[in-house]
């Protein structure tokens, strides 16, 4: 490693090897150590390992974070505000989170670190912002895992029973290796993706009357002013369900820190997010709205009783003549719970690891074993996840509602902050005179996307407060539940700012543009992007020419 703390460029390796070839023995020649390769576990501190392949990251982007929200809570928005309002709400939030993924993806493909936006907040804006985003996101992941399991809770088993059944096996799985997480998430996500695709096909065919002896409703659920009910307050209330369903889209940026060749895999995963939003959310909400009326009691049962038999997906399958779908959806729902909990454990442990190594959390959480697994961070996540179930003494329904609001607002604050970080990153990059062609992925329409993230995030934040105030009957606890995430954000930010000013003695709250580090953790140095891309292209061509299929075609052609 060089004195600047980053791996030397490929060109510098060649020069060094040529200059030392005649004077150094073979065993002391400099070893190639690209930024995306595994780091040596004999370093002062073990490092996480880049064990996830491109297909792992792609599937995580497509379906890795599809939780129970799409299976159970999606119908809540329709029953609350009608199919039209729910569809519009999911479209707005989908547009918002897609812009978030693009802006964070631009930075993650260039600087693939486990801390992602927390590390970027510390590096490009201020340590206080990075500290706030990191701990806010860690707590959000933990509460999301609890909310998912509480939603899956049934009277036959207590909530803590589900905690033991789901959390403990996931914890043990995380202890093995990051490649195990990537592989398990790949197959769990694939099951959910296939389930949603089949549901959309069956639902649309049923709605159009294509199944014999099962006449579909057609467009009747959108007629007679049924599409939009309850006005703007009801529409604004649906945002919280959309936030809960979309939560986790930023996981691609977190996982980039342990993916192989992130300069290639991250852009591919970002592009796949668009299809995920359209296919798995927009079309699913549209299909549910077409097939089930907003006054249908099954929507309320699925929303408040977490009855899998009343899941919108199950109801549509049953009404289309597939009675055995109850067992199928039940199995897929358990898969969704396992997958979402798996992702939450991974994201929270890596965020805590990043905070510890940046000096914003106890140093013990920065330790990883030789396999690159952050054991203390995982243990902390396990303990906190179990503690959240002690809150069930107030009742699962009440706790779930509060967790839903806290995670929704927390996600909104994190996503909006990413827009601010993106603007500062681009400003710094431009002031240094660096070329945008060096970025592995360059966001389009800059600065419209980060500005749109900030504007849309602010408007939805205001709408949430307005909906809480206008909700009938008015209850102060609804307002508190809506804005408790804001209080946490303010406490974290202001608390660290005071600590930084009076204990650490830092006079500059914001990182000066001239002091922003654009070298550490970069996948390549300035001007090396085109060279490495060309080498990757040639490598792919060589691999293709060595495949059996290519040799077979070549043999047939020559014959």
XYZ file of C-alpha atoms in Angstrom:
559
model
C 0.000 0.000 0.000
C 1.186 3.493 -0.754
C 1.626 6.257 1.779
C -1.649 7.786 0.570
C -3.509 4.749 1.887
C -4.703 3.374 -1.486
C -3.494 0.646 -3.775
C -1.105 1.827 -6.512
C -2.521 2.031 -10.008
C -1.941 -0.667 -12.570
C 0.403 1.573 -14.498
C 2.458 2.299 -11.375
C 2.737 -1.434 -10.718
C 4.283 -1.946 -14.137
C 6.832 0.826 -13.589
C 7.750 -0.484 -10.138
C 8.111 -4.036 -11.358
C 10.352 -2.990 -14.252
C 12.583 -0.867 -12.029
C 13.053 -3.570 -9.396
C 13.140 -6.653 -11.550
C 16.952 -6.890 -11.600
C 17.574 -6.102 -7.948
C 14.839 -7.917 -6.016
C 14.425 -11.660 -5.613
C 11.248 -13.158 -7.061
C 9.515 -13.588 -3.721
C 9.850 -9.862 -2.906
C 8.417 -8.537 -6.148
C 5.426 -6.236 -5.542
C 2.179 -8.173 -5.471
C -0.839 -6.996 -7.431
C -3.554 -5.765 -5.079
C -6.391 -4.127 -6.949
C -8.975 -2.153 -4.926
C -11.644 -4.764 -5.626
C -9.619 -7.805 -4.574
C -9.687 -9.391 -1.121
C -7.417 -7.752 1.366
C -4.865 -9.737 3.272
C -6.204 -11.025 6.575
C -2.776 -10.574 8.122
C -3.123 -6.782 8.062
C -3.277 -4.850 11.309
C -7.034 -5.360 11.226
C -8.860 -7.995 9.207
C -10.997 -6.606 6.432
C -14.345 -7.579 4.986
C -13.975 -9.680 1.856
C -15.346 -9.018 -1.595
C -17.087 -12.372 -1.876
C -20.346 -11.410 -3.600
C -20.538 -11.895 -7.332
C -22.331 -9.722 -9.854
C -25.356 -12.043 -9.979
C -25.708 -11.789 -6.198
C -25.799 -8.011 -6.301
C -28.192 -8.089 -9.259
C -30.683 -10.306 -7.450
C -30.380 -8.255 -4.257
C -31.320 -5.217 -6.348
C -34.225 -7.031 -7.995
C -35.846 -8.812 -5.081
C -33.570 -8.964 -2.099
C -35.500 -6.347 -0.164
C -39.057 -7.317 -1.113
C -40.479 -7.940 2.338
C -43.919 -8.698 3.666
C -45.079 -5.217 2.692
C -45.873 -6.290 -0.845
C -47.672 -9.427 0.387
C -49.673 -8.072 3.324
C -49.462 -4.280 3.703
C -49.955 -3.389 0.044
C -53.708 -3.849 0.417
C -53.774 -1.409 3.345
C -53.112 1.555 1.056
C -55.953 0.489 -1.252
C -58.452 0.031 1.573
C -57.439 3.408 3.013
C -57.489 5.657 -0.056
C -58.697 3.587 -3.009
C -56.815 1.850 -5.829
C -56.081 5.071 -7.738
C -54.550 6.856 -4.747
C -52.522 3.789 -3.781
C -51.205 3.430 -7.329
C -50.281 7.122 -7.470
C -48.626 6.944 -4.050
C -46.468 3.973 -5.003
C -45.589 5.657 -8.299
C -44.436 8.862 -6.568
C -42.412 6.995 -3.956
C -41.034 4.689 -6.650
C -39.872 7.661 -8.711
C -38.316 9.155 -5.592
C -36.400 6.040 -4.528
C -35.202 5.377 -8.085
C -33.609 8.817 -8.121
C -32.063 7.982 -4.744
C -30.605 4.721 -6.062
C -29.077 6.456 -9.085
C -27.454 9.207 -7.011
C -26.059 6.848 -4.378
C -25.026 4.384 -7.082
C -22.823 6.951 -8.751
C -20.774 7.303 -5.578
C -20.878 3.612 -4.577
C -19.537 2.399 -7.902
C -16.521 4.698 -7.495
C -16.079 4.286 -3.726
C -17.470 0.847 -2.759
C -17.470 0.879 1.044
C -19.754 -0.926 3.473
C -20.773 2.318 5.163
C -22.107 3.679 1.847
C -24.068 6.905 2.410
C -22.920 7.192 6.036
C -19.272 7.128 4.934
C -20.086 9.507 2.080
C -21.838 11.901 4.461
C -18.742 11.988 6.680
C -16.365 12.358 3.736
C -18.219 14.824 1.516
C -20.402 16.895 3.890
C -19.706 16.630 7.636
C -18.901 13.953 10.248
C -22.126 14.865 12.050
C -24.194 13.945 8.980
C -22.345 10.654 8.531
C -22.804 9.805 12.215
C -26.514 10.627 12.062
C -27.181 8.665 8.876
C -25.209 5.663 10.113
C -26.921 5.277 13.478
C -30.307 6.251 12.055
C -29.983 3.580 9.376
C -28.727 0.979 11.851
C -31.764 1.564 14.050
C -34.033 1.597 11.007
C -32.760 -1.826 9.922
C -33.285 -3.270 13.380
C -36.828 -1.893 13.685
C -37.696 -3.029 10.181
C -36.716 -6.591 11.046
C -38.894 -6.451 14.150
C -41.806 -4.942 12.227
C -41.608 -7.635 9.556
C -41.716 -10.458 12.099
C -44.498 -8.794 14.113
C -46.525 -8.502 10.934
C -46.074 -12.206 10.316
C -47.107 -12.961 13.909
C -50.128 -15.246 14.403
C -52.089 -16.052 17.583
C -50.789 -19.632 17.461
C -47.263 -18.509 18.289
C -46.052 -15.623 20.403
C -43.955 -12.917 18.783
C -40.788 -13.988 20.584
C -41.314 -17.489 19.230
C -41.007 -16.084 15.741
C -37.924 -14.200 16.907
C -36.253 -17.481 17.856
C -37.445 -19.277 14.719
C -36.328 -16.557 12.301
C -33.652 -14.372 13.905
C -31.400 -17.083 15.374
C -31.005 -19.119 12.139
C -30.366 -15.922 10.147
C -27.752 -14.865 12.697
C -25.977 -18.211 12.410
C -26.068 -17.924 8.625
C -24.445 -14.504 8.760
C -21.552 -15.895 10.816
C -20.245 -18.081 7.999
C -19.141 -15.808 5.150
C -20.483 -12.930 3.072
C -20.640 -15.285 0.076
C -23.159 -17.391 2.002
C -25.302 -14.299 2.522
C -25.081 -13.454 -1.181
C -25.938 -16.997 -2.284
C -28.812 -17.438 0.179
C -30.214 -14.033 -0.716
C -29.944 -14.884 -4.394
C -32.221 -17.919 -4.106
C -34.612 -16.412 -1.561
C -35.024 -13.322 -3.740
C -35.494 -15.457 -6.854
C -38.435 -17.254 -5.215
C -40.117 -13.931 -4.430
C -39.468 -12.554 -7.904
C -41.024 -15.591 -9.575
C -43.998 -15.464 -7.199
C -44.753 -11.824 -7.986
C -44.427 -12.391 -11.746
C -46.844 -15.340 -11.624
C -49.269 -13.304 -9.501
C -49.311 -10.424 -11.981
C -50.019 -12.762 -14.909
C -52.755 -14.689 -13.057
C -54.295 -11.501 -11.633
C -54.525 -9.707 -14.953
C -55.924 -12.769 -16.730
C -58.515 -13.175 -13.957
C -59.436 -9.483 -14.074
C -59.940 -9.618 -17.854
C -62.260 -12.628 -17.525
C -59.816 -15.074 -19.060
C -60.441 -17.878 -16.519
C -63.464 -20.072 -17.186
C -66.293 -19.867 -14.605
C -64.471 -17.039 -12.816
C -65.679 -13.703 -14.224
C -63.283 -10.912 -13.426
C -64.222 -7.438 -12.145
C -62.618 -5.625 -15.077
C -62.365 -1.887 -14.377
C -65.341 -1.807 -11.994
C -63.155 -1.013 -8.957
C -62.036 2.212 -10.631
C -65.563 3.378 -11.527
C -68.071 5.471 -9.532
C -65.420 7.548 -7.710
C -63.936 4.453 -6.088
C -60.415 5.073 -7.359
C -59.770 8.054 -5.080
C -61.438 8.136 -1.662
C -60.732 10.182 1.446
C -59.144 13.096 -0.429
C -55.572 14.277 0.018
C -55.259 13.304 3.738
C -55.996 9.649 2.905
C -53.623 9.808 -0.062
C -50.854 11.212 2.151
C -51.362 8.437 4.705
C -50.580 5.808 2.069
C -46.982 7.054 1.848
C -46.034 5.233 5.034
C -47.043 1.886 3.508
C -45.106 2.706 0.349
C -42.019 3.635 2.394
C -42.259 0.343 4.279
C -42.590 -1.625 1.034
C -39.752 0.204 -0.736
C -37.440 0.117 2.269
C -34.081 -1.393 1.475
C -33.527 -0.102 -2.054
C -30.277 1.429 -0.804
C -28.951 -2.029 0.160
C -27.126 -2.225 -3.177
C -24.868 0.621 -2.044
C -24.156 -1.080 1.285
C -23.428 -4.430 -0.377
C -21.070 -2.771 -2.885
C -18.384 -2.789 -0.195
C -18.196 -6.594 -0.358
C -18.884 -7.228 -4.035
C -16.327 -8.306 -6.609
C -15.504 -5.684 -9.258
C -18.032 -3.100 -8.014
C -17.231 -0.777 -10.918
C -19.087 -3.309 -13.085
C -21.594 -4.950 -10.756
C -22.983 -1.805 -9.088
C -24.065 -0.030 -12.331
C -25.775 -3.231 -13.495
C -27.637 -3.554 -10.188
C -28.703 0.108 -10.318
C -30.236 -0.325 -13.752
C -32.106 -3.415 -12.547
C -33.773 -1.349 -9.794
C -35.954 0.407 -12.370
C -37.530 -2.895 -13.456
C -37.964 -3.888 -9.831
C -39.964 -0.742 -9.093
C -42.163 -1.064 -12.188
C -42.682 -4.811 -12.029
C -42.826 -5.628 -8.364
C -44.545 -2.564 -6.978
C -46.432 -0.562 -9.588
C -47.861 -3.557 -11.472
C -48.571 -5.443 -8.234
C -50.538 -2.544 -6.748
C -52.400 -2.100 -10.041
C -53.279 -5.806 -10.163
C -54.530 -5.838 -6.574
C -56.586 -2.679 -7.177
C -58.177 -4.187 -10.301
C -59.037 -7.512 -8.680
C -60.109 -6.539 -5.136
C -62.496 -3.718 -4.188
C -61.286 -1.210 -1.616
C -64.230 -2.134 0.663
C -63.316 -5.815 0.669
C -62.816 -7.028 4.238
C -59.860 -9.192 3.247
C -57.757 -6.077 2.677
C -58.400 -5.004 6.262
C -57.763 -8.527 7.580
C -54.427 -8.691 5.815
C -53.511 -5.211 6.978
C -54.366 -5.427 10.649
C -54.530 -9.147 11.486
C -51.553 -10.251 9.354
C -53.714 -13.128 8.089
C -51.879 -14.779 5.220
C -55.136 -16.323 4.014
C -56.378 -12.753 3.541
C -53.277 -11.579 1.708
C -54.247 -9.807 -1.529
C -52.116 -12.254 -3.465
C -53.818 -15.244 -1.850
C -57.308 -13.779 -2.387
C -56.689 -13.228 -6.091
C -55.360 -16.763 -6.570
C -58.352 -18.258 -4.716
C -60.917 -16.221 -6.649
C -59.209 -17.282 -9.860
C -59.759 -20.924 -8.890
C -56.401 -21.783 -7.353
C -57.473 -22.798 -3.831
C -54.123 -24.345 -2.936
C -52.547 -20.905 -3.258
C -52.965 -20.376 0.495
C -50.165 -22.822 1.217
C -48.021 -21.479 -1.610
C -48.314 -17.855 -0.483
C -47.676 -18.924 3.104
C -44.405 -20.570 2.054
C -43.352 -17.607 -0.066
C -44.254 -15.201 2.730
C -41.992 -17.099 5.104
C -39.295 -16.833 2.437
C -39.881 -13.076 2.272
C -39.562 -12.789 6.051
C -36.316 -14.766 6.052
C -34.927 -12.750 3.148
C -35.847 -9.347 4.559
C -34.515 -10.259 8.010
C -31.337 -11.569 6.386
C -30.876 -8.252 4.561
C -31.558 -6.216 7.694
C -28.962 -8.166 9.687
C -26.405 -7.736 6.941
C -27.030 -4.009 6.463
C -27.115 -3.154 10.177
C -23.929 -5.088 10.994
C -21.997 -3.527 8.094
C -23.187 -0.057 8.993
C -22.107 -0.545 12.618
C -18.749 -1.860 11.388
C -18.271 1.243 9.239
C -19.212 3.564 12.104
C -16.718 1.862 14.415
C -13.875 2.099 11.925
C -14.576 5.786 11.348
C -14.444 6.473 15.093
C -18.201 7.048 15.445
C -18.966 3.861 17.388
C -17.100 1.789 20.003
C -13.946 0.297 18.399
C -14.917 -3.254 19.361
C -17.567 -3.236 16.620
C -14.856 -2.645 14.023
C -13.332 -6.091 14.524
C -13.855 -8.829 11.925
C -12.546 -12.385 11.851
C -10.302 -13.889 9.175
C -13.335 -14.703 7.034
C -14.300 -11.030 7.005
C -17.342 -11.437 9.295
C -17.955 -8.612 11.833
C -18.792 -10.825 14.832
C -19.258 -8.070 17.491
C -21.432 -5.987 15.164
C -23.608 -9.006 14.406
C -23.941 -9.823 18.127
C -25.030 -6.242 18.816
C -27.603 -6.454 16.050
C -28.856 -9.765 17.436
C -29.236 -8.384 20.980
C -31.084 -5.269 19.849
C -33.356 -7.254 17.529
C -34.370 -9.482 20.451
C -34.905 -6.500 22.760
C -37.427 -4.961 20.370
C -39.786 -7.846 21.051
C -40.040 -6.862 24.705
C -42.221 -3.993 23.464
C -44.980 -6.486 22.648
C -46.252 -6.077 26.207
C -48.170 -3.077 24.776
C -49.699 -5.254 22.066
C -48.420 -6.327 18.667
C -50.772 -4.046 16.711
C -49.700 -0.888 18.562
C -46.015 -1.739 18.331
C -46.272 -2.548 14.635
C -47.958 0.793 13.900
C -45.235 2.712 15.724
C -42.460 0.714 14.076
C -44.072 1.327 10.698
C -44.094 5.101 11.269
C -40.577 5.262 12.707
C -39.018 3.210 9.906
C -40.973 5.122 7.258
C -39.853 8.570 8.390
C -36.314 7.349 9.071
C -36.065 5.970 5.544
C -37.398 9.254 4.143
C -34.812 11.291 6.056
C -31.956 9.015 4.960
C -33.044 9.104 1.322
C -33.438 12.884 1.298
C -29.992 13.309 2.850
C -28.500 11.258 0.015
C -29.578 13.995 -2.395
C -27.600 16.560 -0.374
C -24.533 14.300 -0.311
C -24.721 13.816 -4.079
C -24.704 17.566 -4.729
C -21.665 18.048 -2.506
C -19.844 15.112 -4.108
C -20.325 16.478 -7.610
C -19.322 19.972 -6.486
C -16.083 18.597 -5.021
C -15.379 16.438 -8.055
C -15.836 19.412 -10.374
C -13.700 21.780 -8.265
C -10.823 19.272 -8.343
C -10.894 19.359 -12.144
C -11.595 15.618 -12.445
C -13.353 14.176 -15.485
C -16.800 12.620 -15.105
C -15.693 9.984 -17.629
C -13.604 8.498 -14.815
C -16.753 7.592 -12.867
C -17.814 3.949 -13.406
C -21.420 5.173 -13.453
C -22.436 8.766 -14.130
C -25.947 9.787 -13.139
C -28.033 11.345 -15.941
C -29.819 14.698 -15.796
C -27.592 16.097 -13.053
C -28.479 18.127 -10.954
C -32.171 17.384 -11.521
C -32.117 14.005 -9.768
C -30.520 15.039 -6.437
C -32.588 18.243 -6.416
C -35.691 16.170 -7.142
C -34.815 13.864 -4.231
C -34.593 16.828 -1.865
C -37.797 18.478 -3.125
C -39.885 15.304 -3.258
C -38.574 14.166 0.124
C -39.498 17.490 1.700
C -42.992 17.502 0.151
C -43.716 13.941 1.275
C -42.426 14.782 4.737
C -44.880 17.694 4.951
C -47.686 15.510 3.572
C -47.067 12.934 6.298
C -47.466 15.567 9.001
C -50.575 16.980 7.353
C -52.134 13.518 7.167
C -51.412 12.860 10.851
C -53.074 16.128 11.869
C -56.112 15.676 9.624
C -56.636 12.026 10.509
C -60.067 11.361 12.040
C -60.479 10.913 14.897
C -57.507 13.101 15.757
C -55.050 11.512 18.165
C -51.871 13.178 19.406
C -50.032 9.843 19.411
C -50.378 9.675 15.611
C -48.542 12.981 15.265
C -45.886 11.822 17.729
C -45.489 8.513 15.893
C -45.072 10.367 12.599
C -42.388 12.748 13.805
C -40.545 10.615 16.357
C -38.091 9.705 13.601
C -37.388 13.403 13.079
C -36.658 13.859 16.771
C -34.160 11.001 16.628
C -32.480 12.553 13.571
C -32.196 15.971 15.241
C -30.879 14.516 18.512
C -28.185 12.498 16.731
C -27.074 15.372 14.514
C -27.043 18.085 17.162
C -25.523 15.774 19.792
C -22.574 14.812 17.608
C -22.124 18.419 16.477
C -21.750 19.524 20.104
C -19.410 16.606 20.834
C -17.328 17.499 17.804
C -17.166 21.192 18.690
C -16.499 21.078 22.433
C -14.794 17.691 22.957
C -12.864 17.170 19.736
C -12.285 20.884 19.251
C -13.121 20.948 15.536
C -13.874 24.452 14.336
C -15.066 23.517 10.823
C -18.404 21.754 10.970
C -18.485 21.073 7.229
C -15.572 19.398 5.482
C -13.812 21.999 3.290
C -13.968 21.131 -0.404
C -10.176 21.317 -0.589
C -9.832 18.666 2.140
C -12.292 16.102 0.777
C -10.538 12.772 0.174
C -11.214 11.584 -3.383
C -8.460 8.950 -3.371
C -9.168 6.518 -0.531
C -11.241 3.444 -1.463
C -11.495 4.522 -5.132
C -11.695 1.654 -7.633
C -9.086 3.386 -9.790
C -6.986 6.521 -9.945
C -7.578 9.612 -12.111
C -7.369 8.817 -15.805
C -7.274 5.026 -15.307
C -10.960 4.336 -15.965
C -10.704 3.846 -19.732
C -7.622 1.627 -19.363
C -9.248 -0.710 -16.840
C -12.531 -0.813 -18.786
C -10.629 -1.869 -21.889
C -8.765 -4.551 -19.944
C -12.061 -5.824 -18.533
C -13.542 -5.932 -22.035
C -10.597 -7.928 -23.338
C -10.849 -10.269 -20.357
C -14.536 -10.895 -21.092
C -13.723 -11.611 -24.739
C -11.054 -14.118 -23.730
C -13.459 -15.881 -21.384
C -16.098 -16.051 -24.117
C -13.638 -17.431 -26.672
C -12.644 -20.135 -24.192
C -16.205 -21.348 -23.677
C -17.300 -24.677 -25.104
C -20.173 -23.024 -26.990
C -17.820 -20.685 -28.854
C -15.425 -23.547 -29.706
C -18.362 -25.564 -31.032
C -19.551 -22.723 -33.278
C -15.976 -22.168 -34.451
C -15.605 -25.868 -35.288
C -18.884 -25.895 -37.263
C -17.892 -22.727 -39.139
C -14.450 -24.056 -40.093
C -15.908 -27.366 -41.154
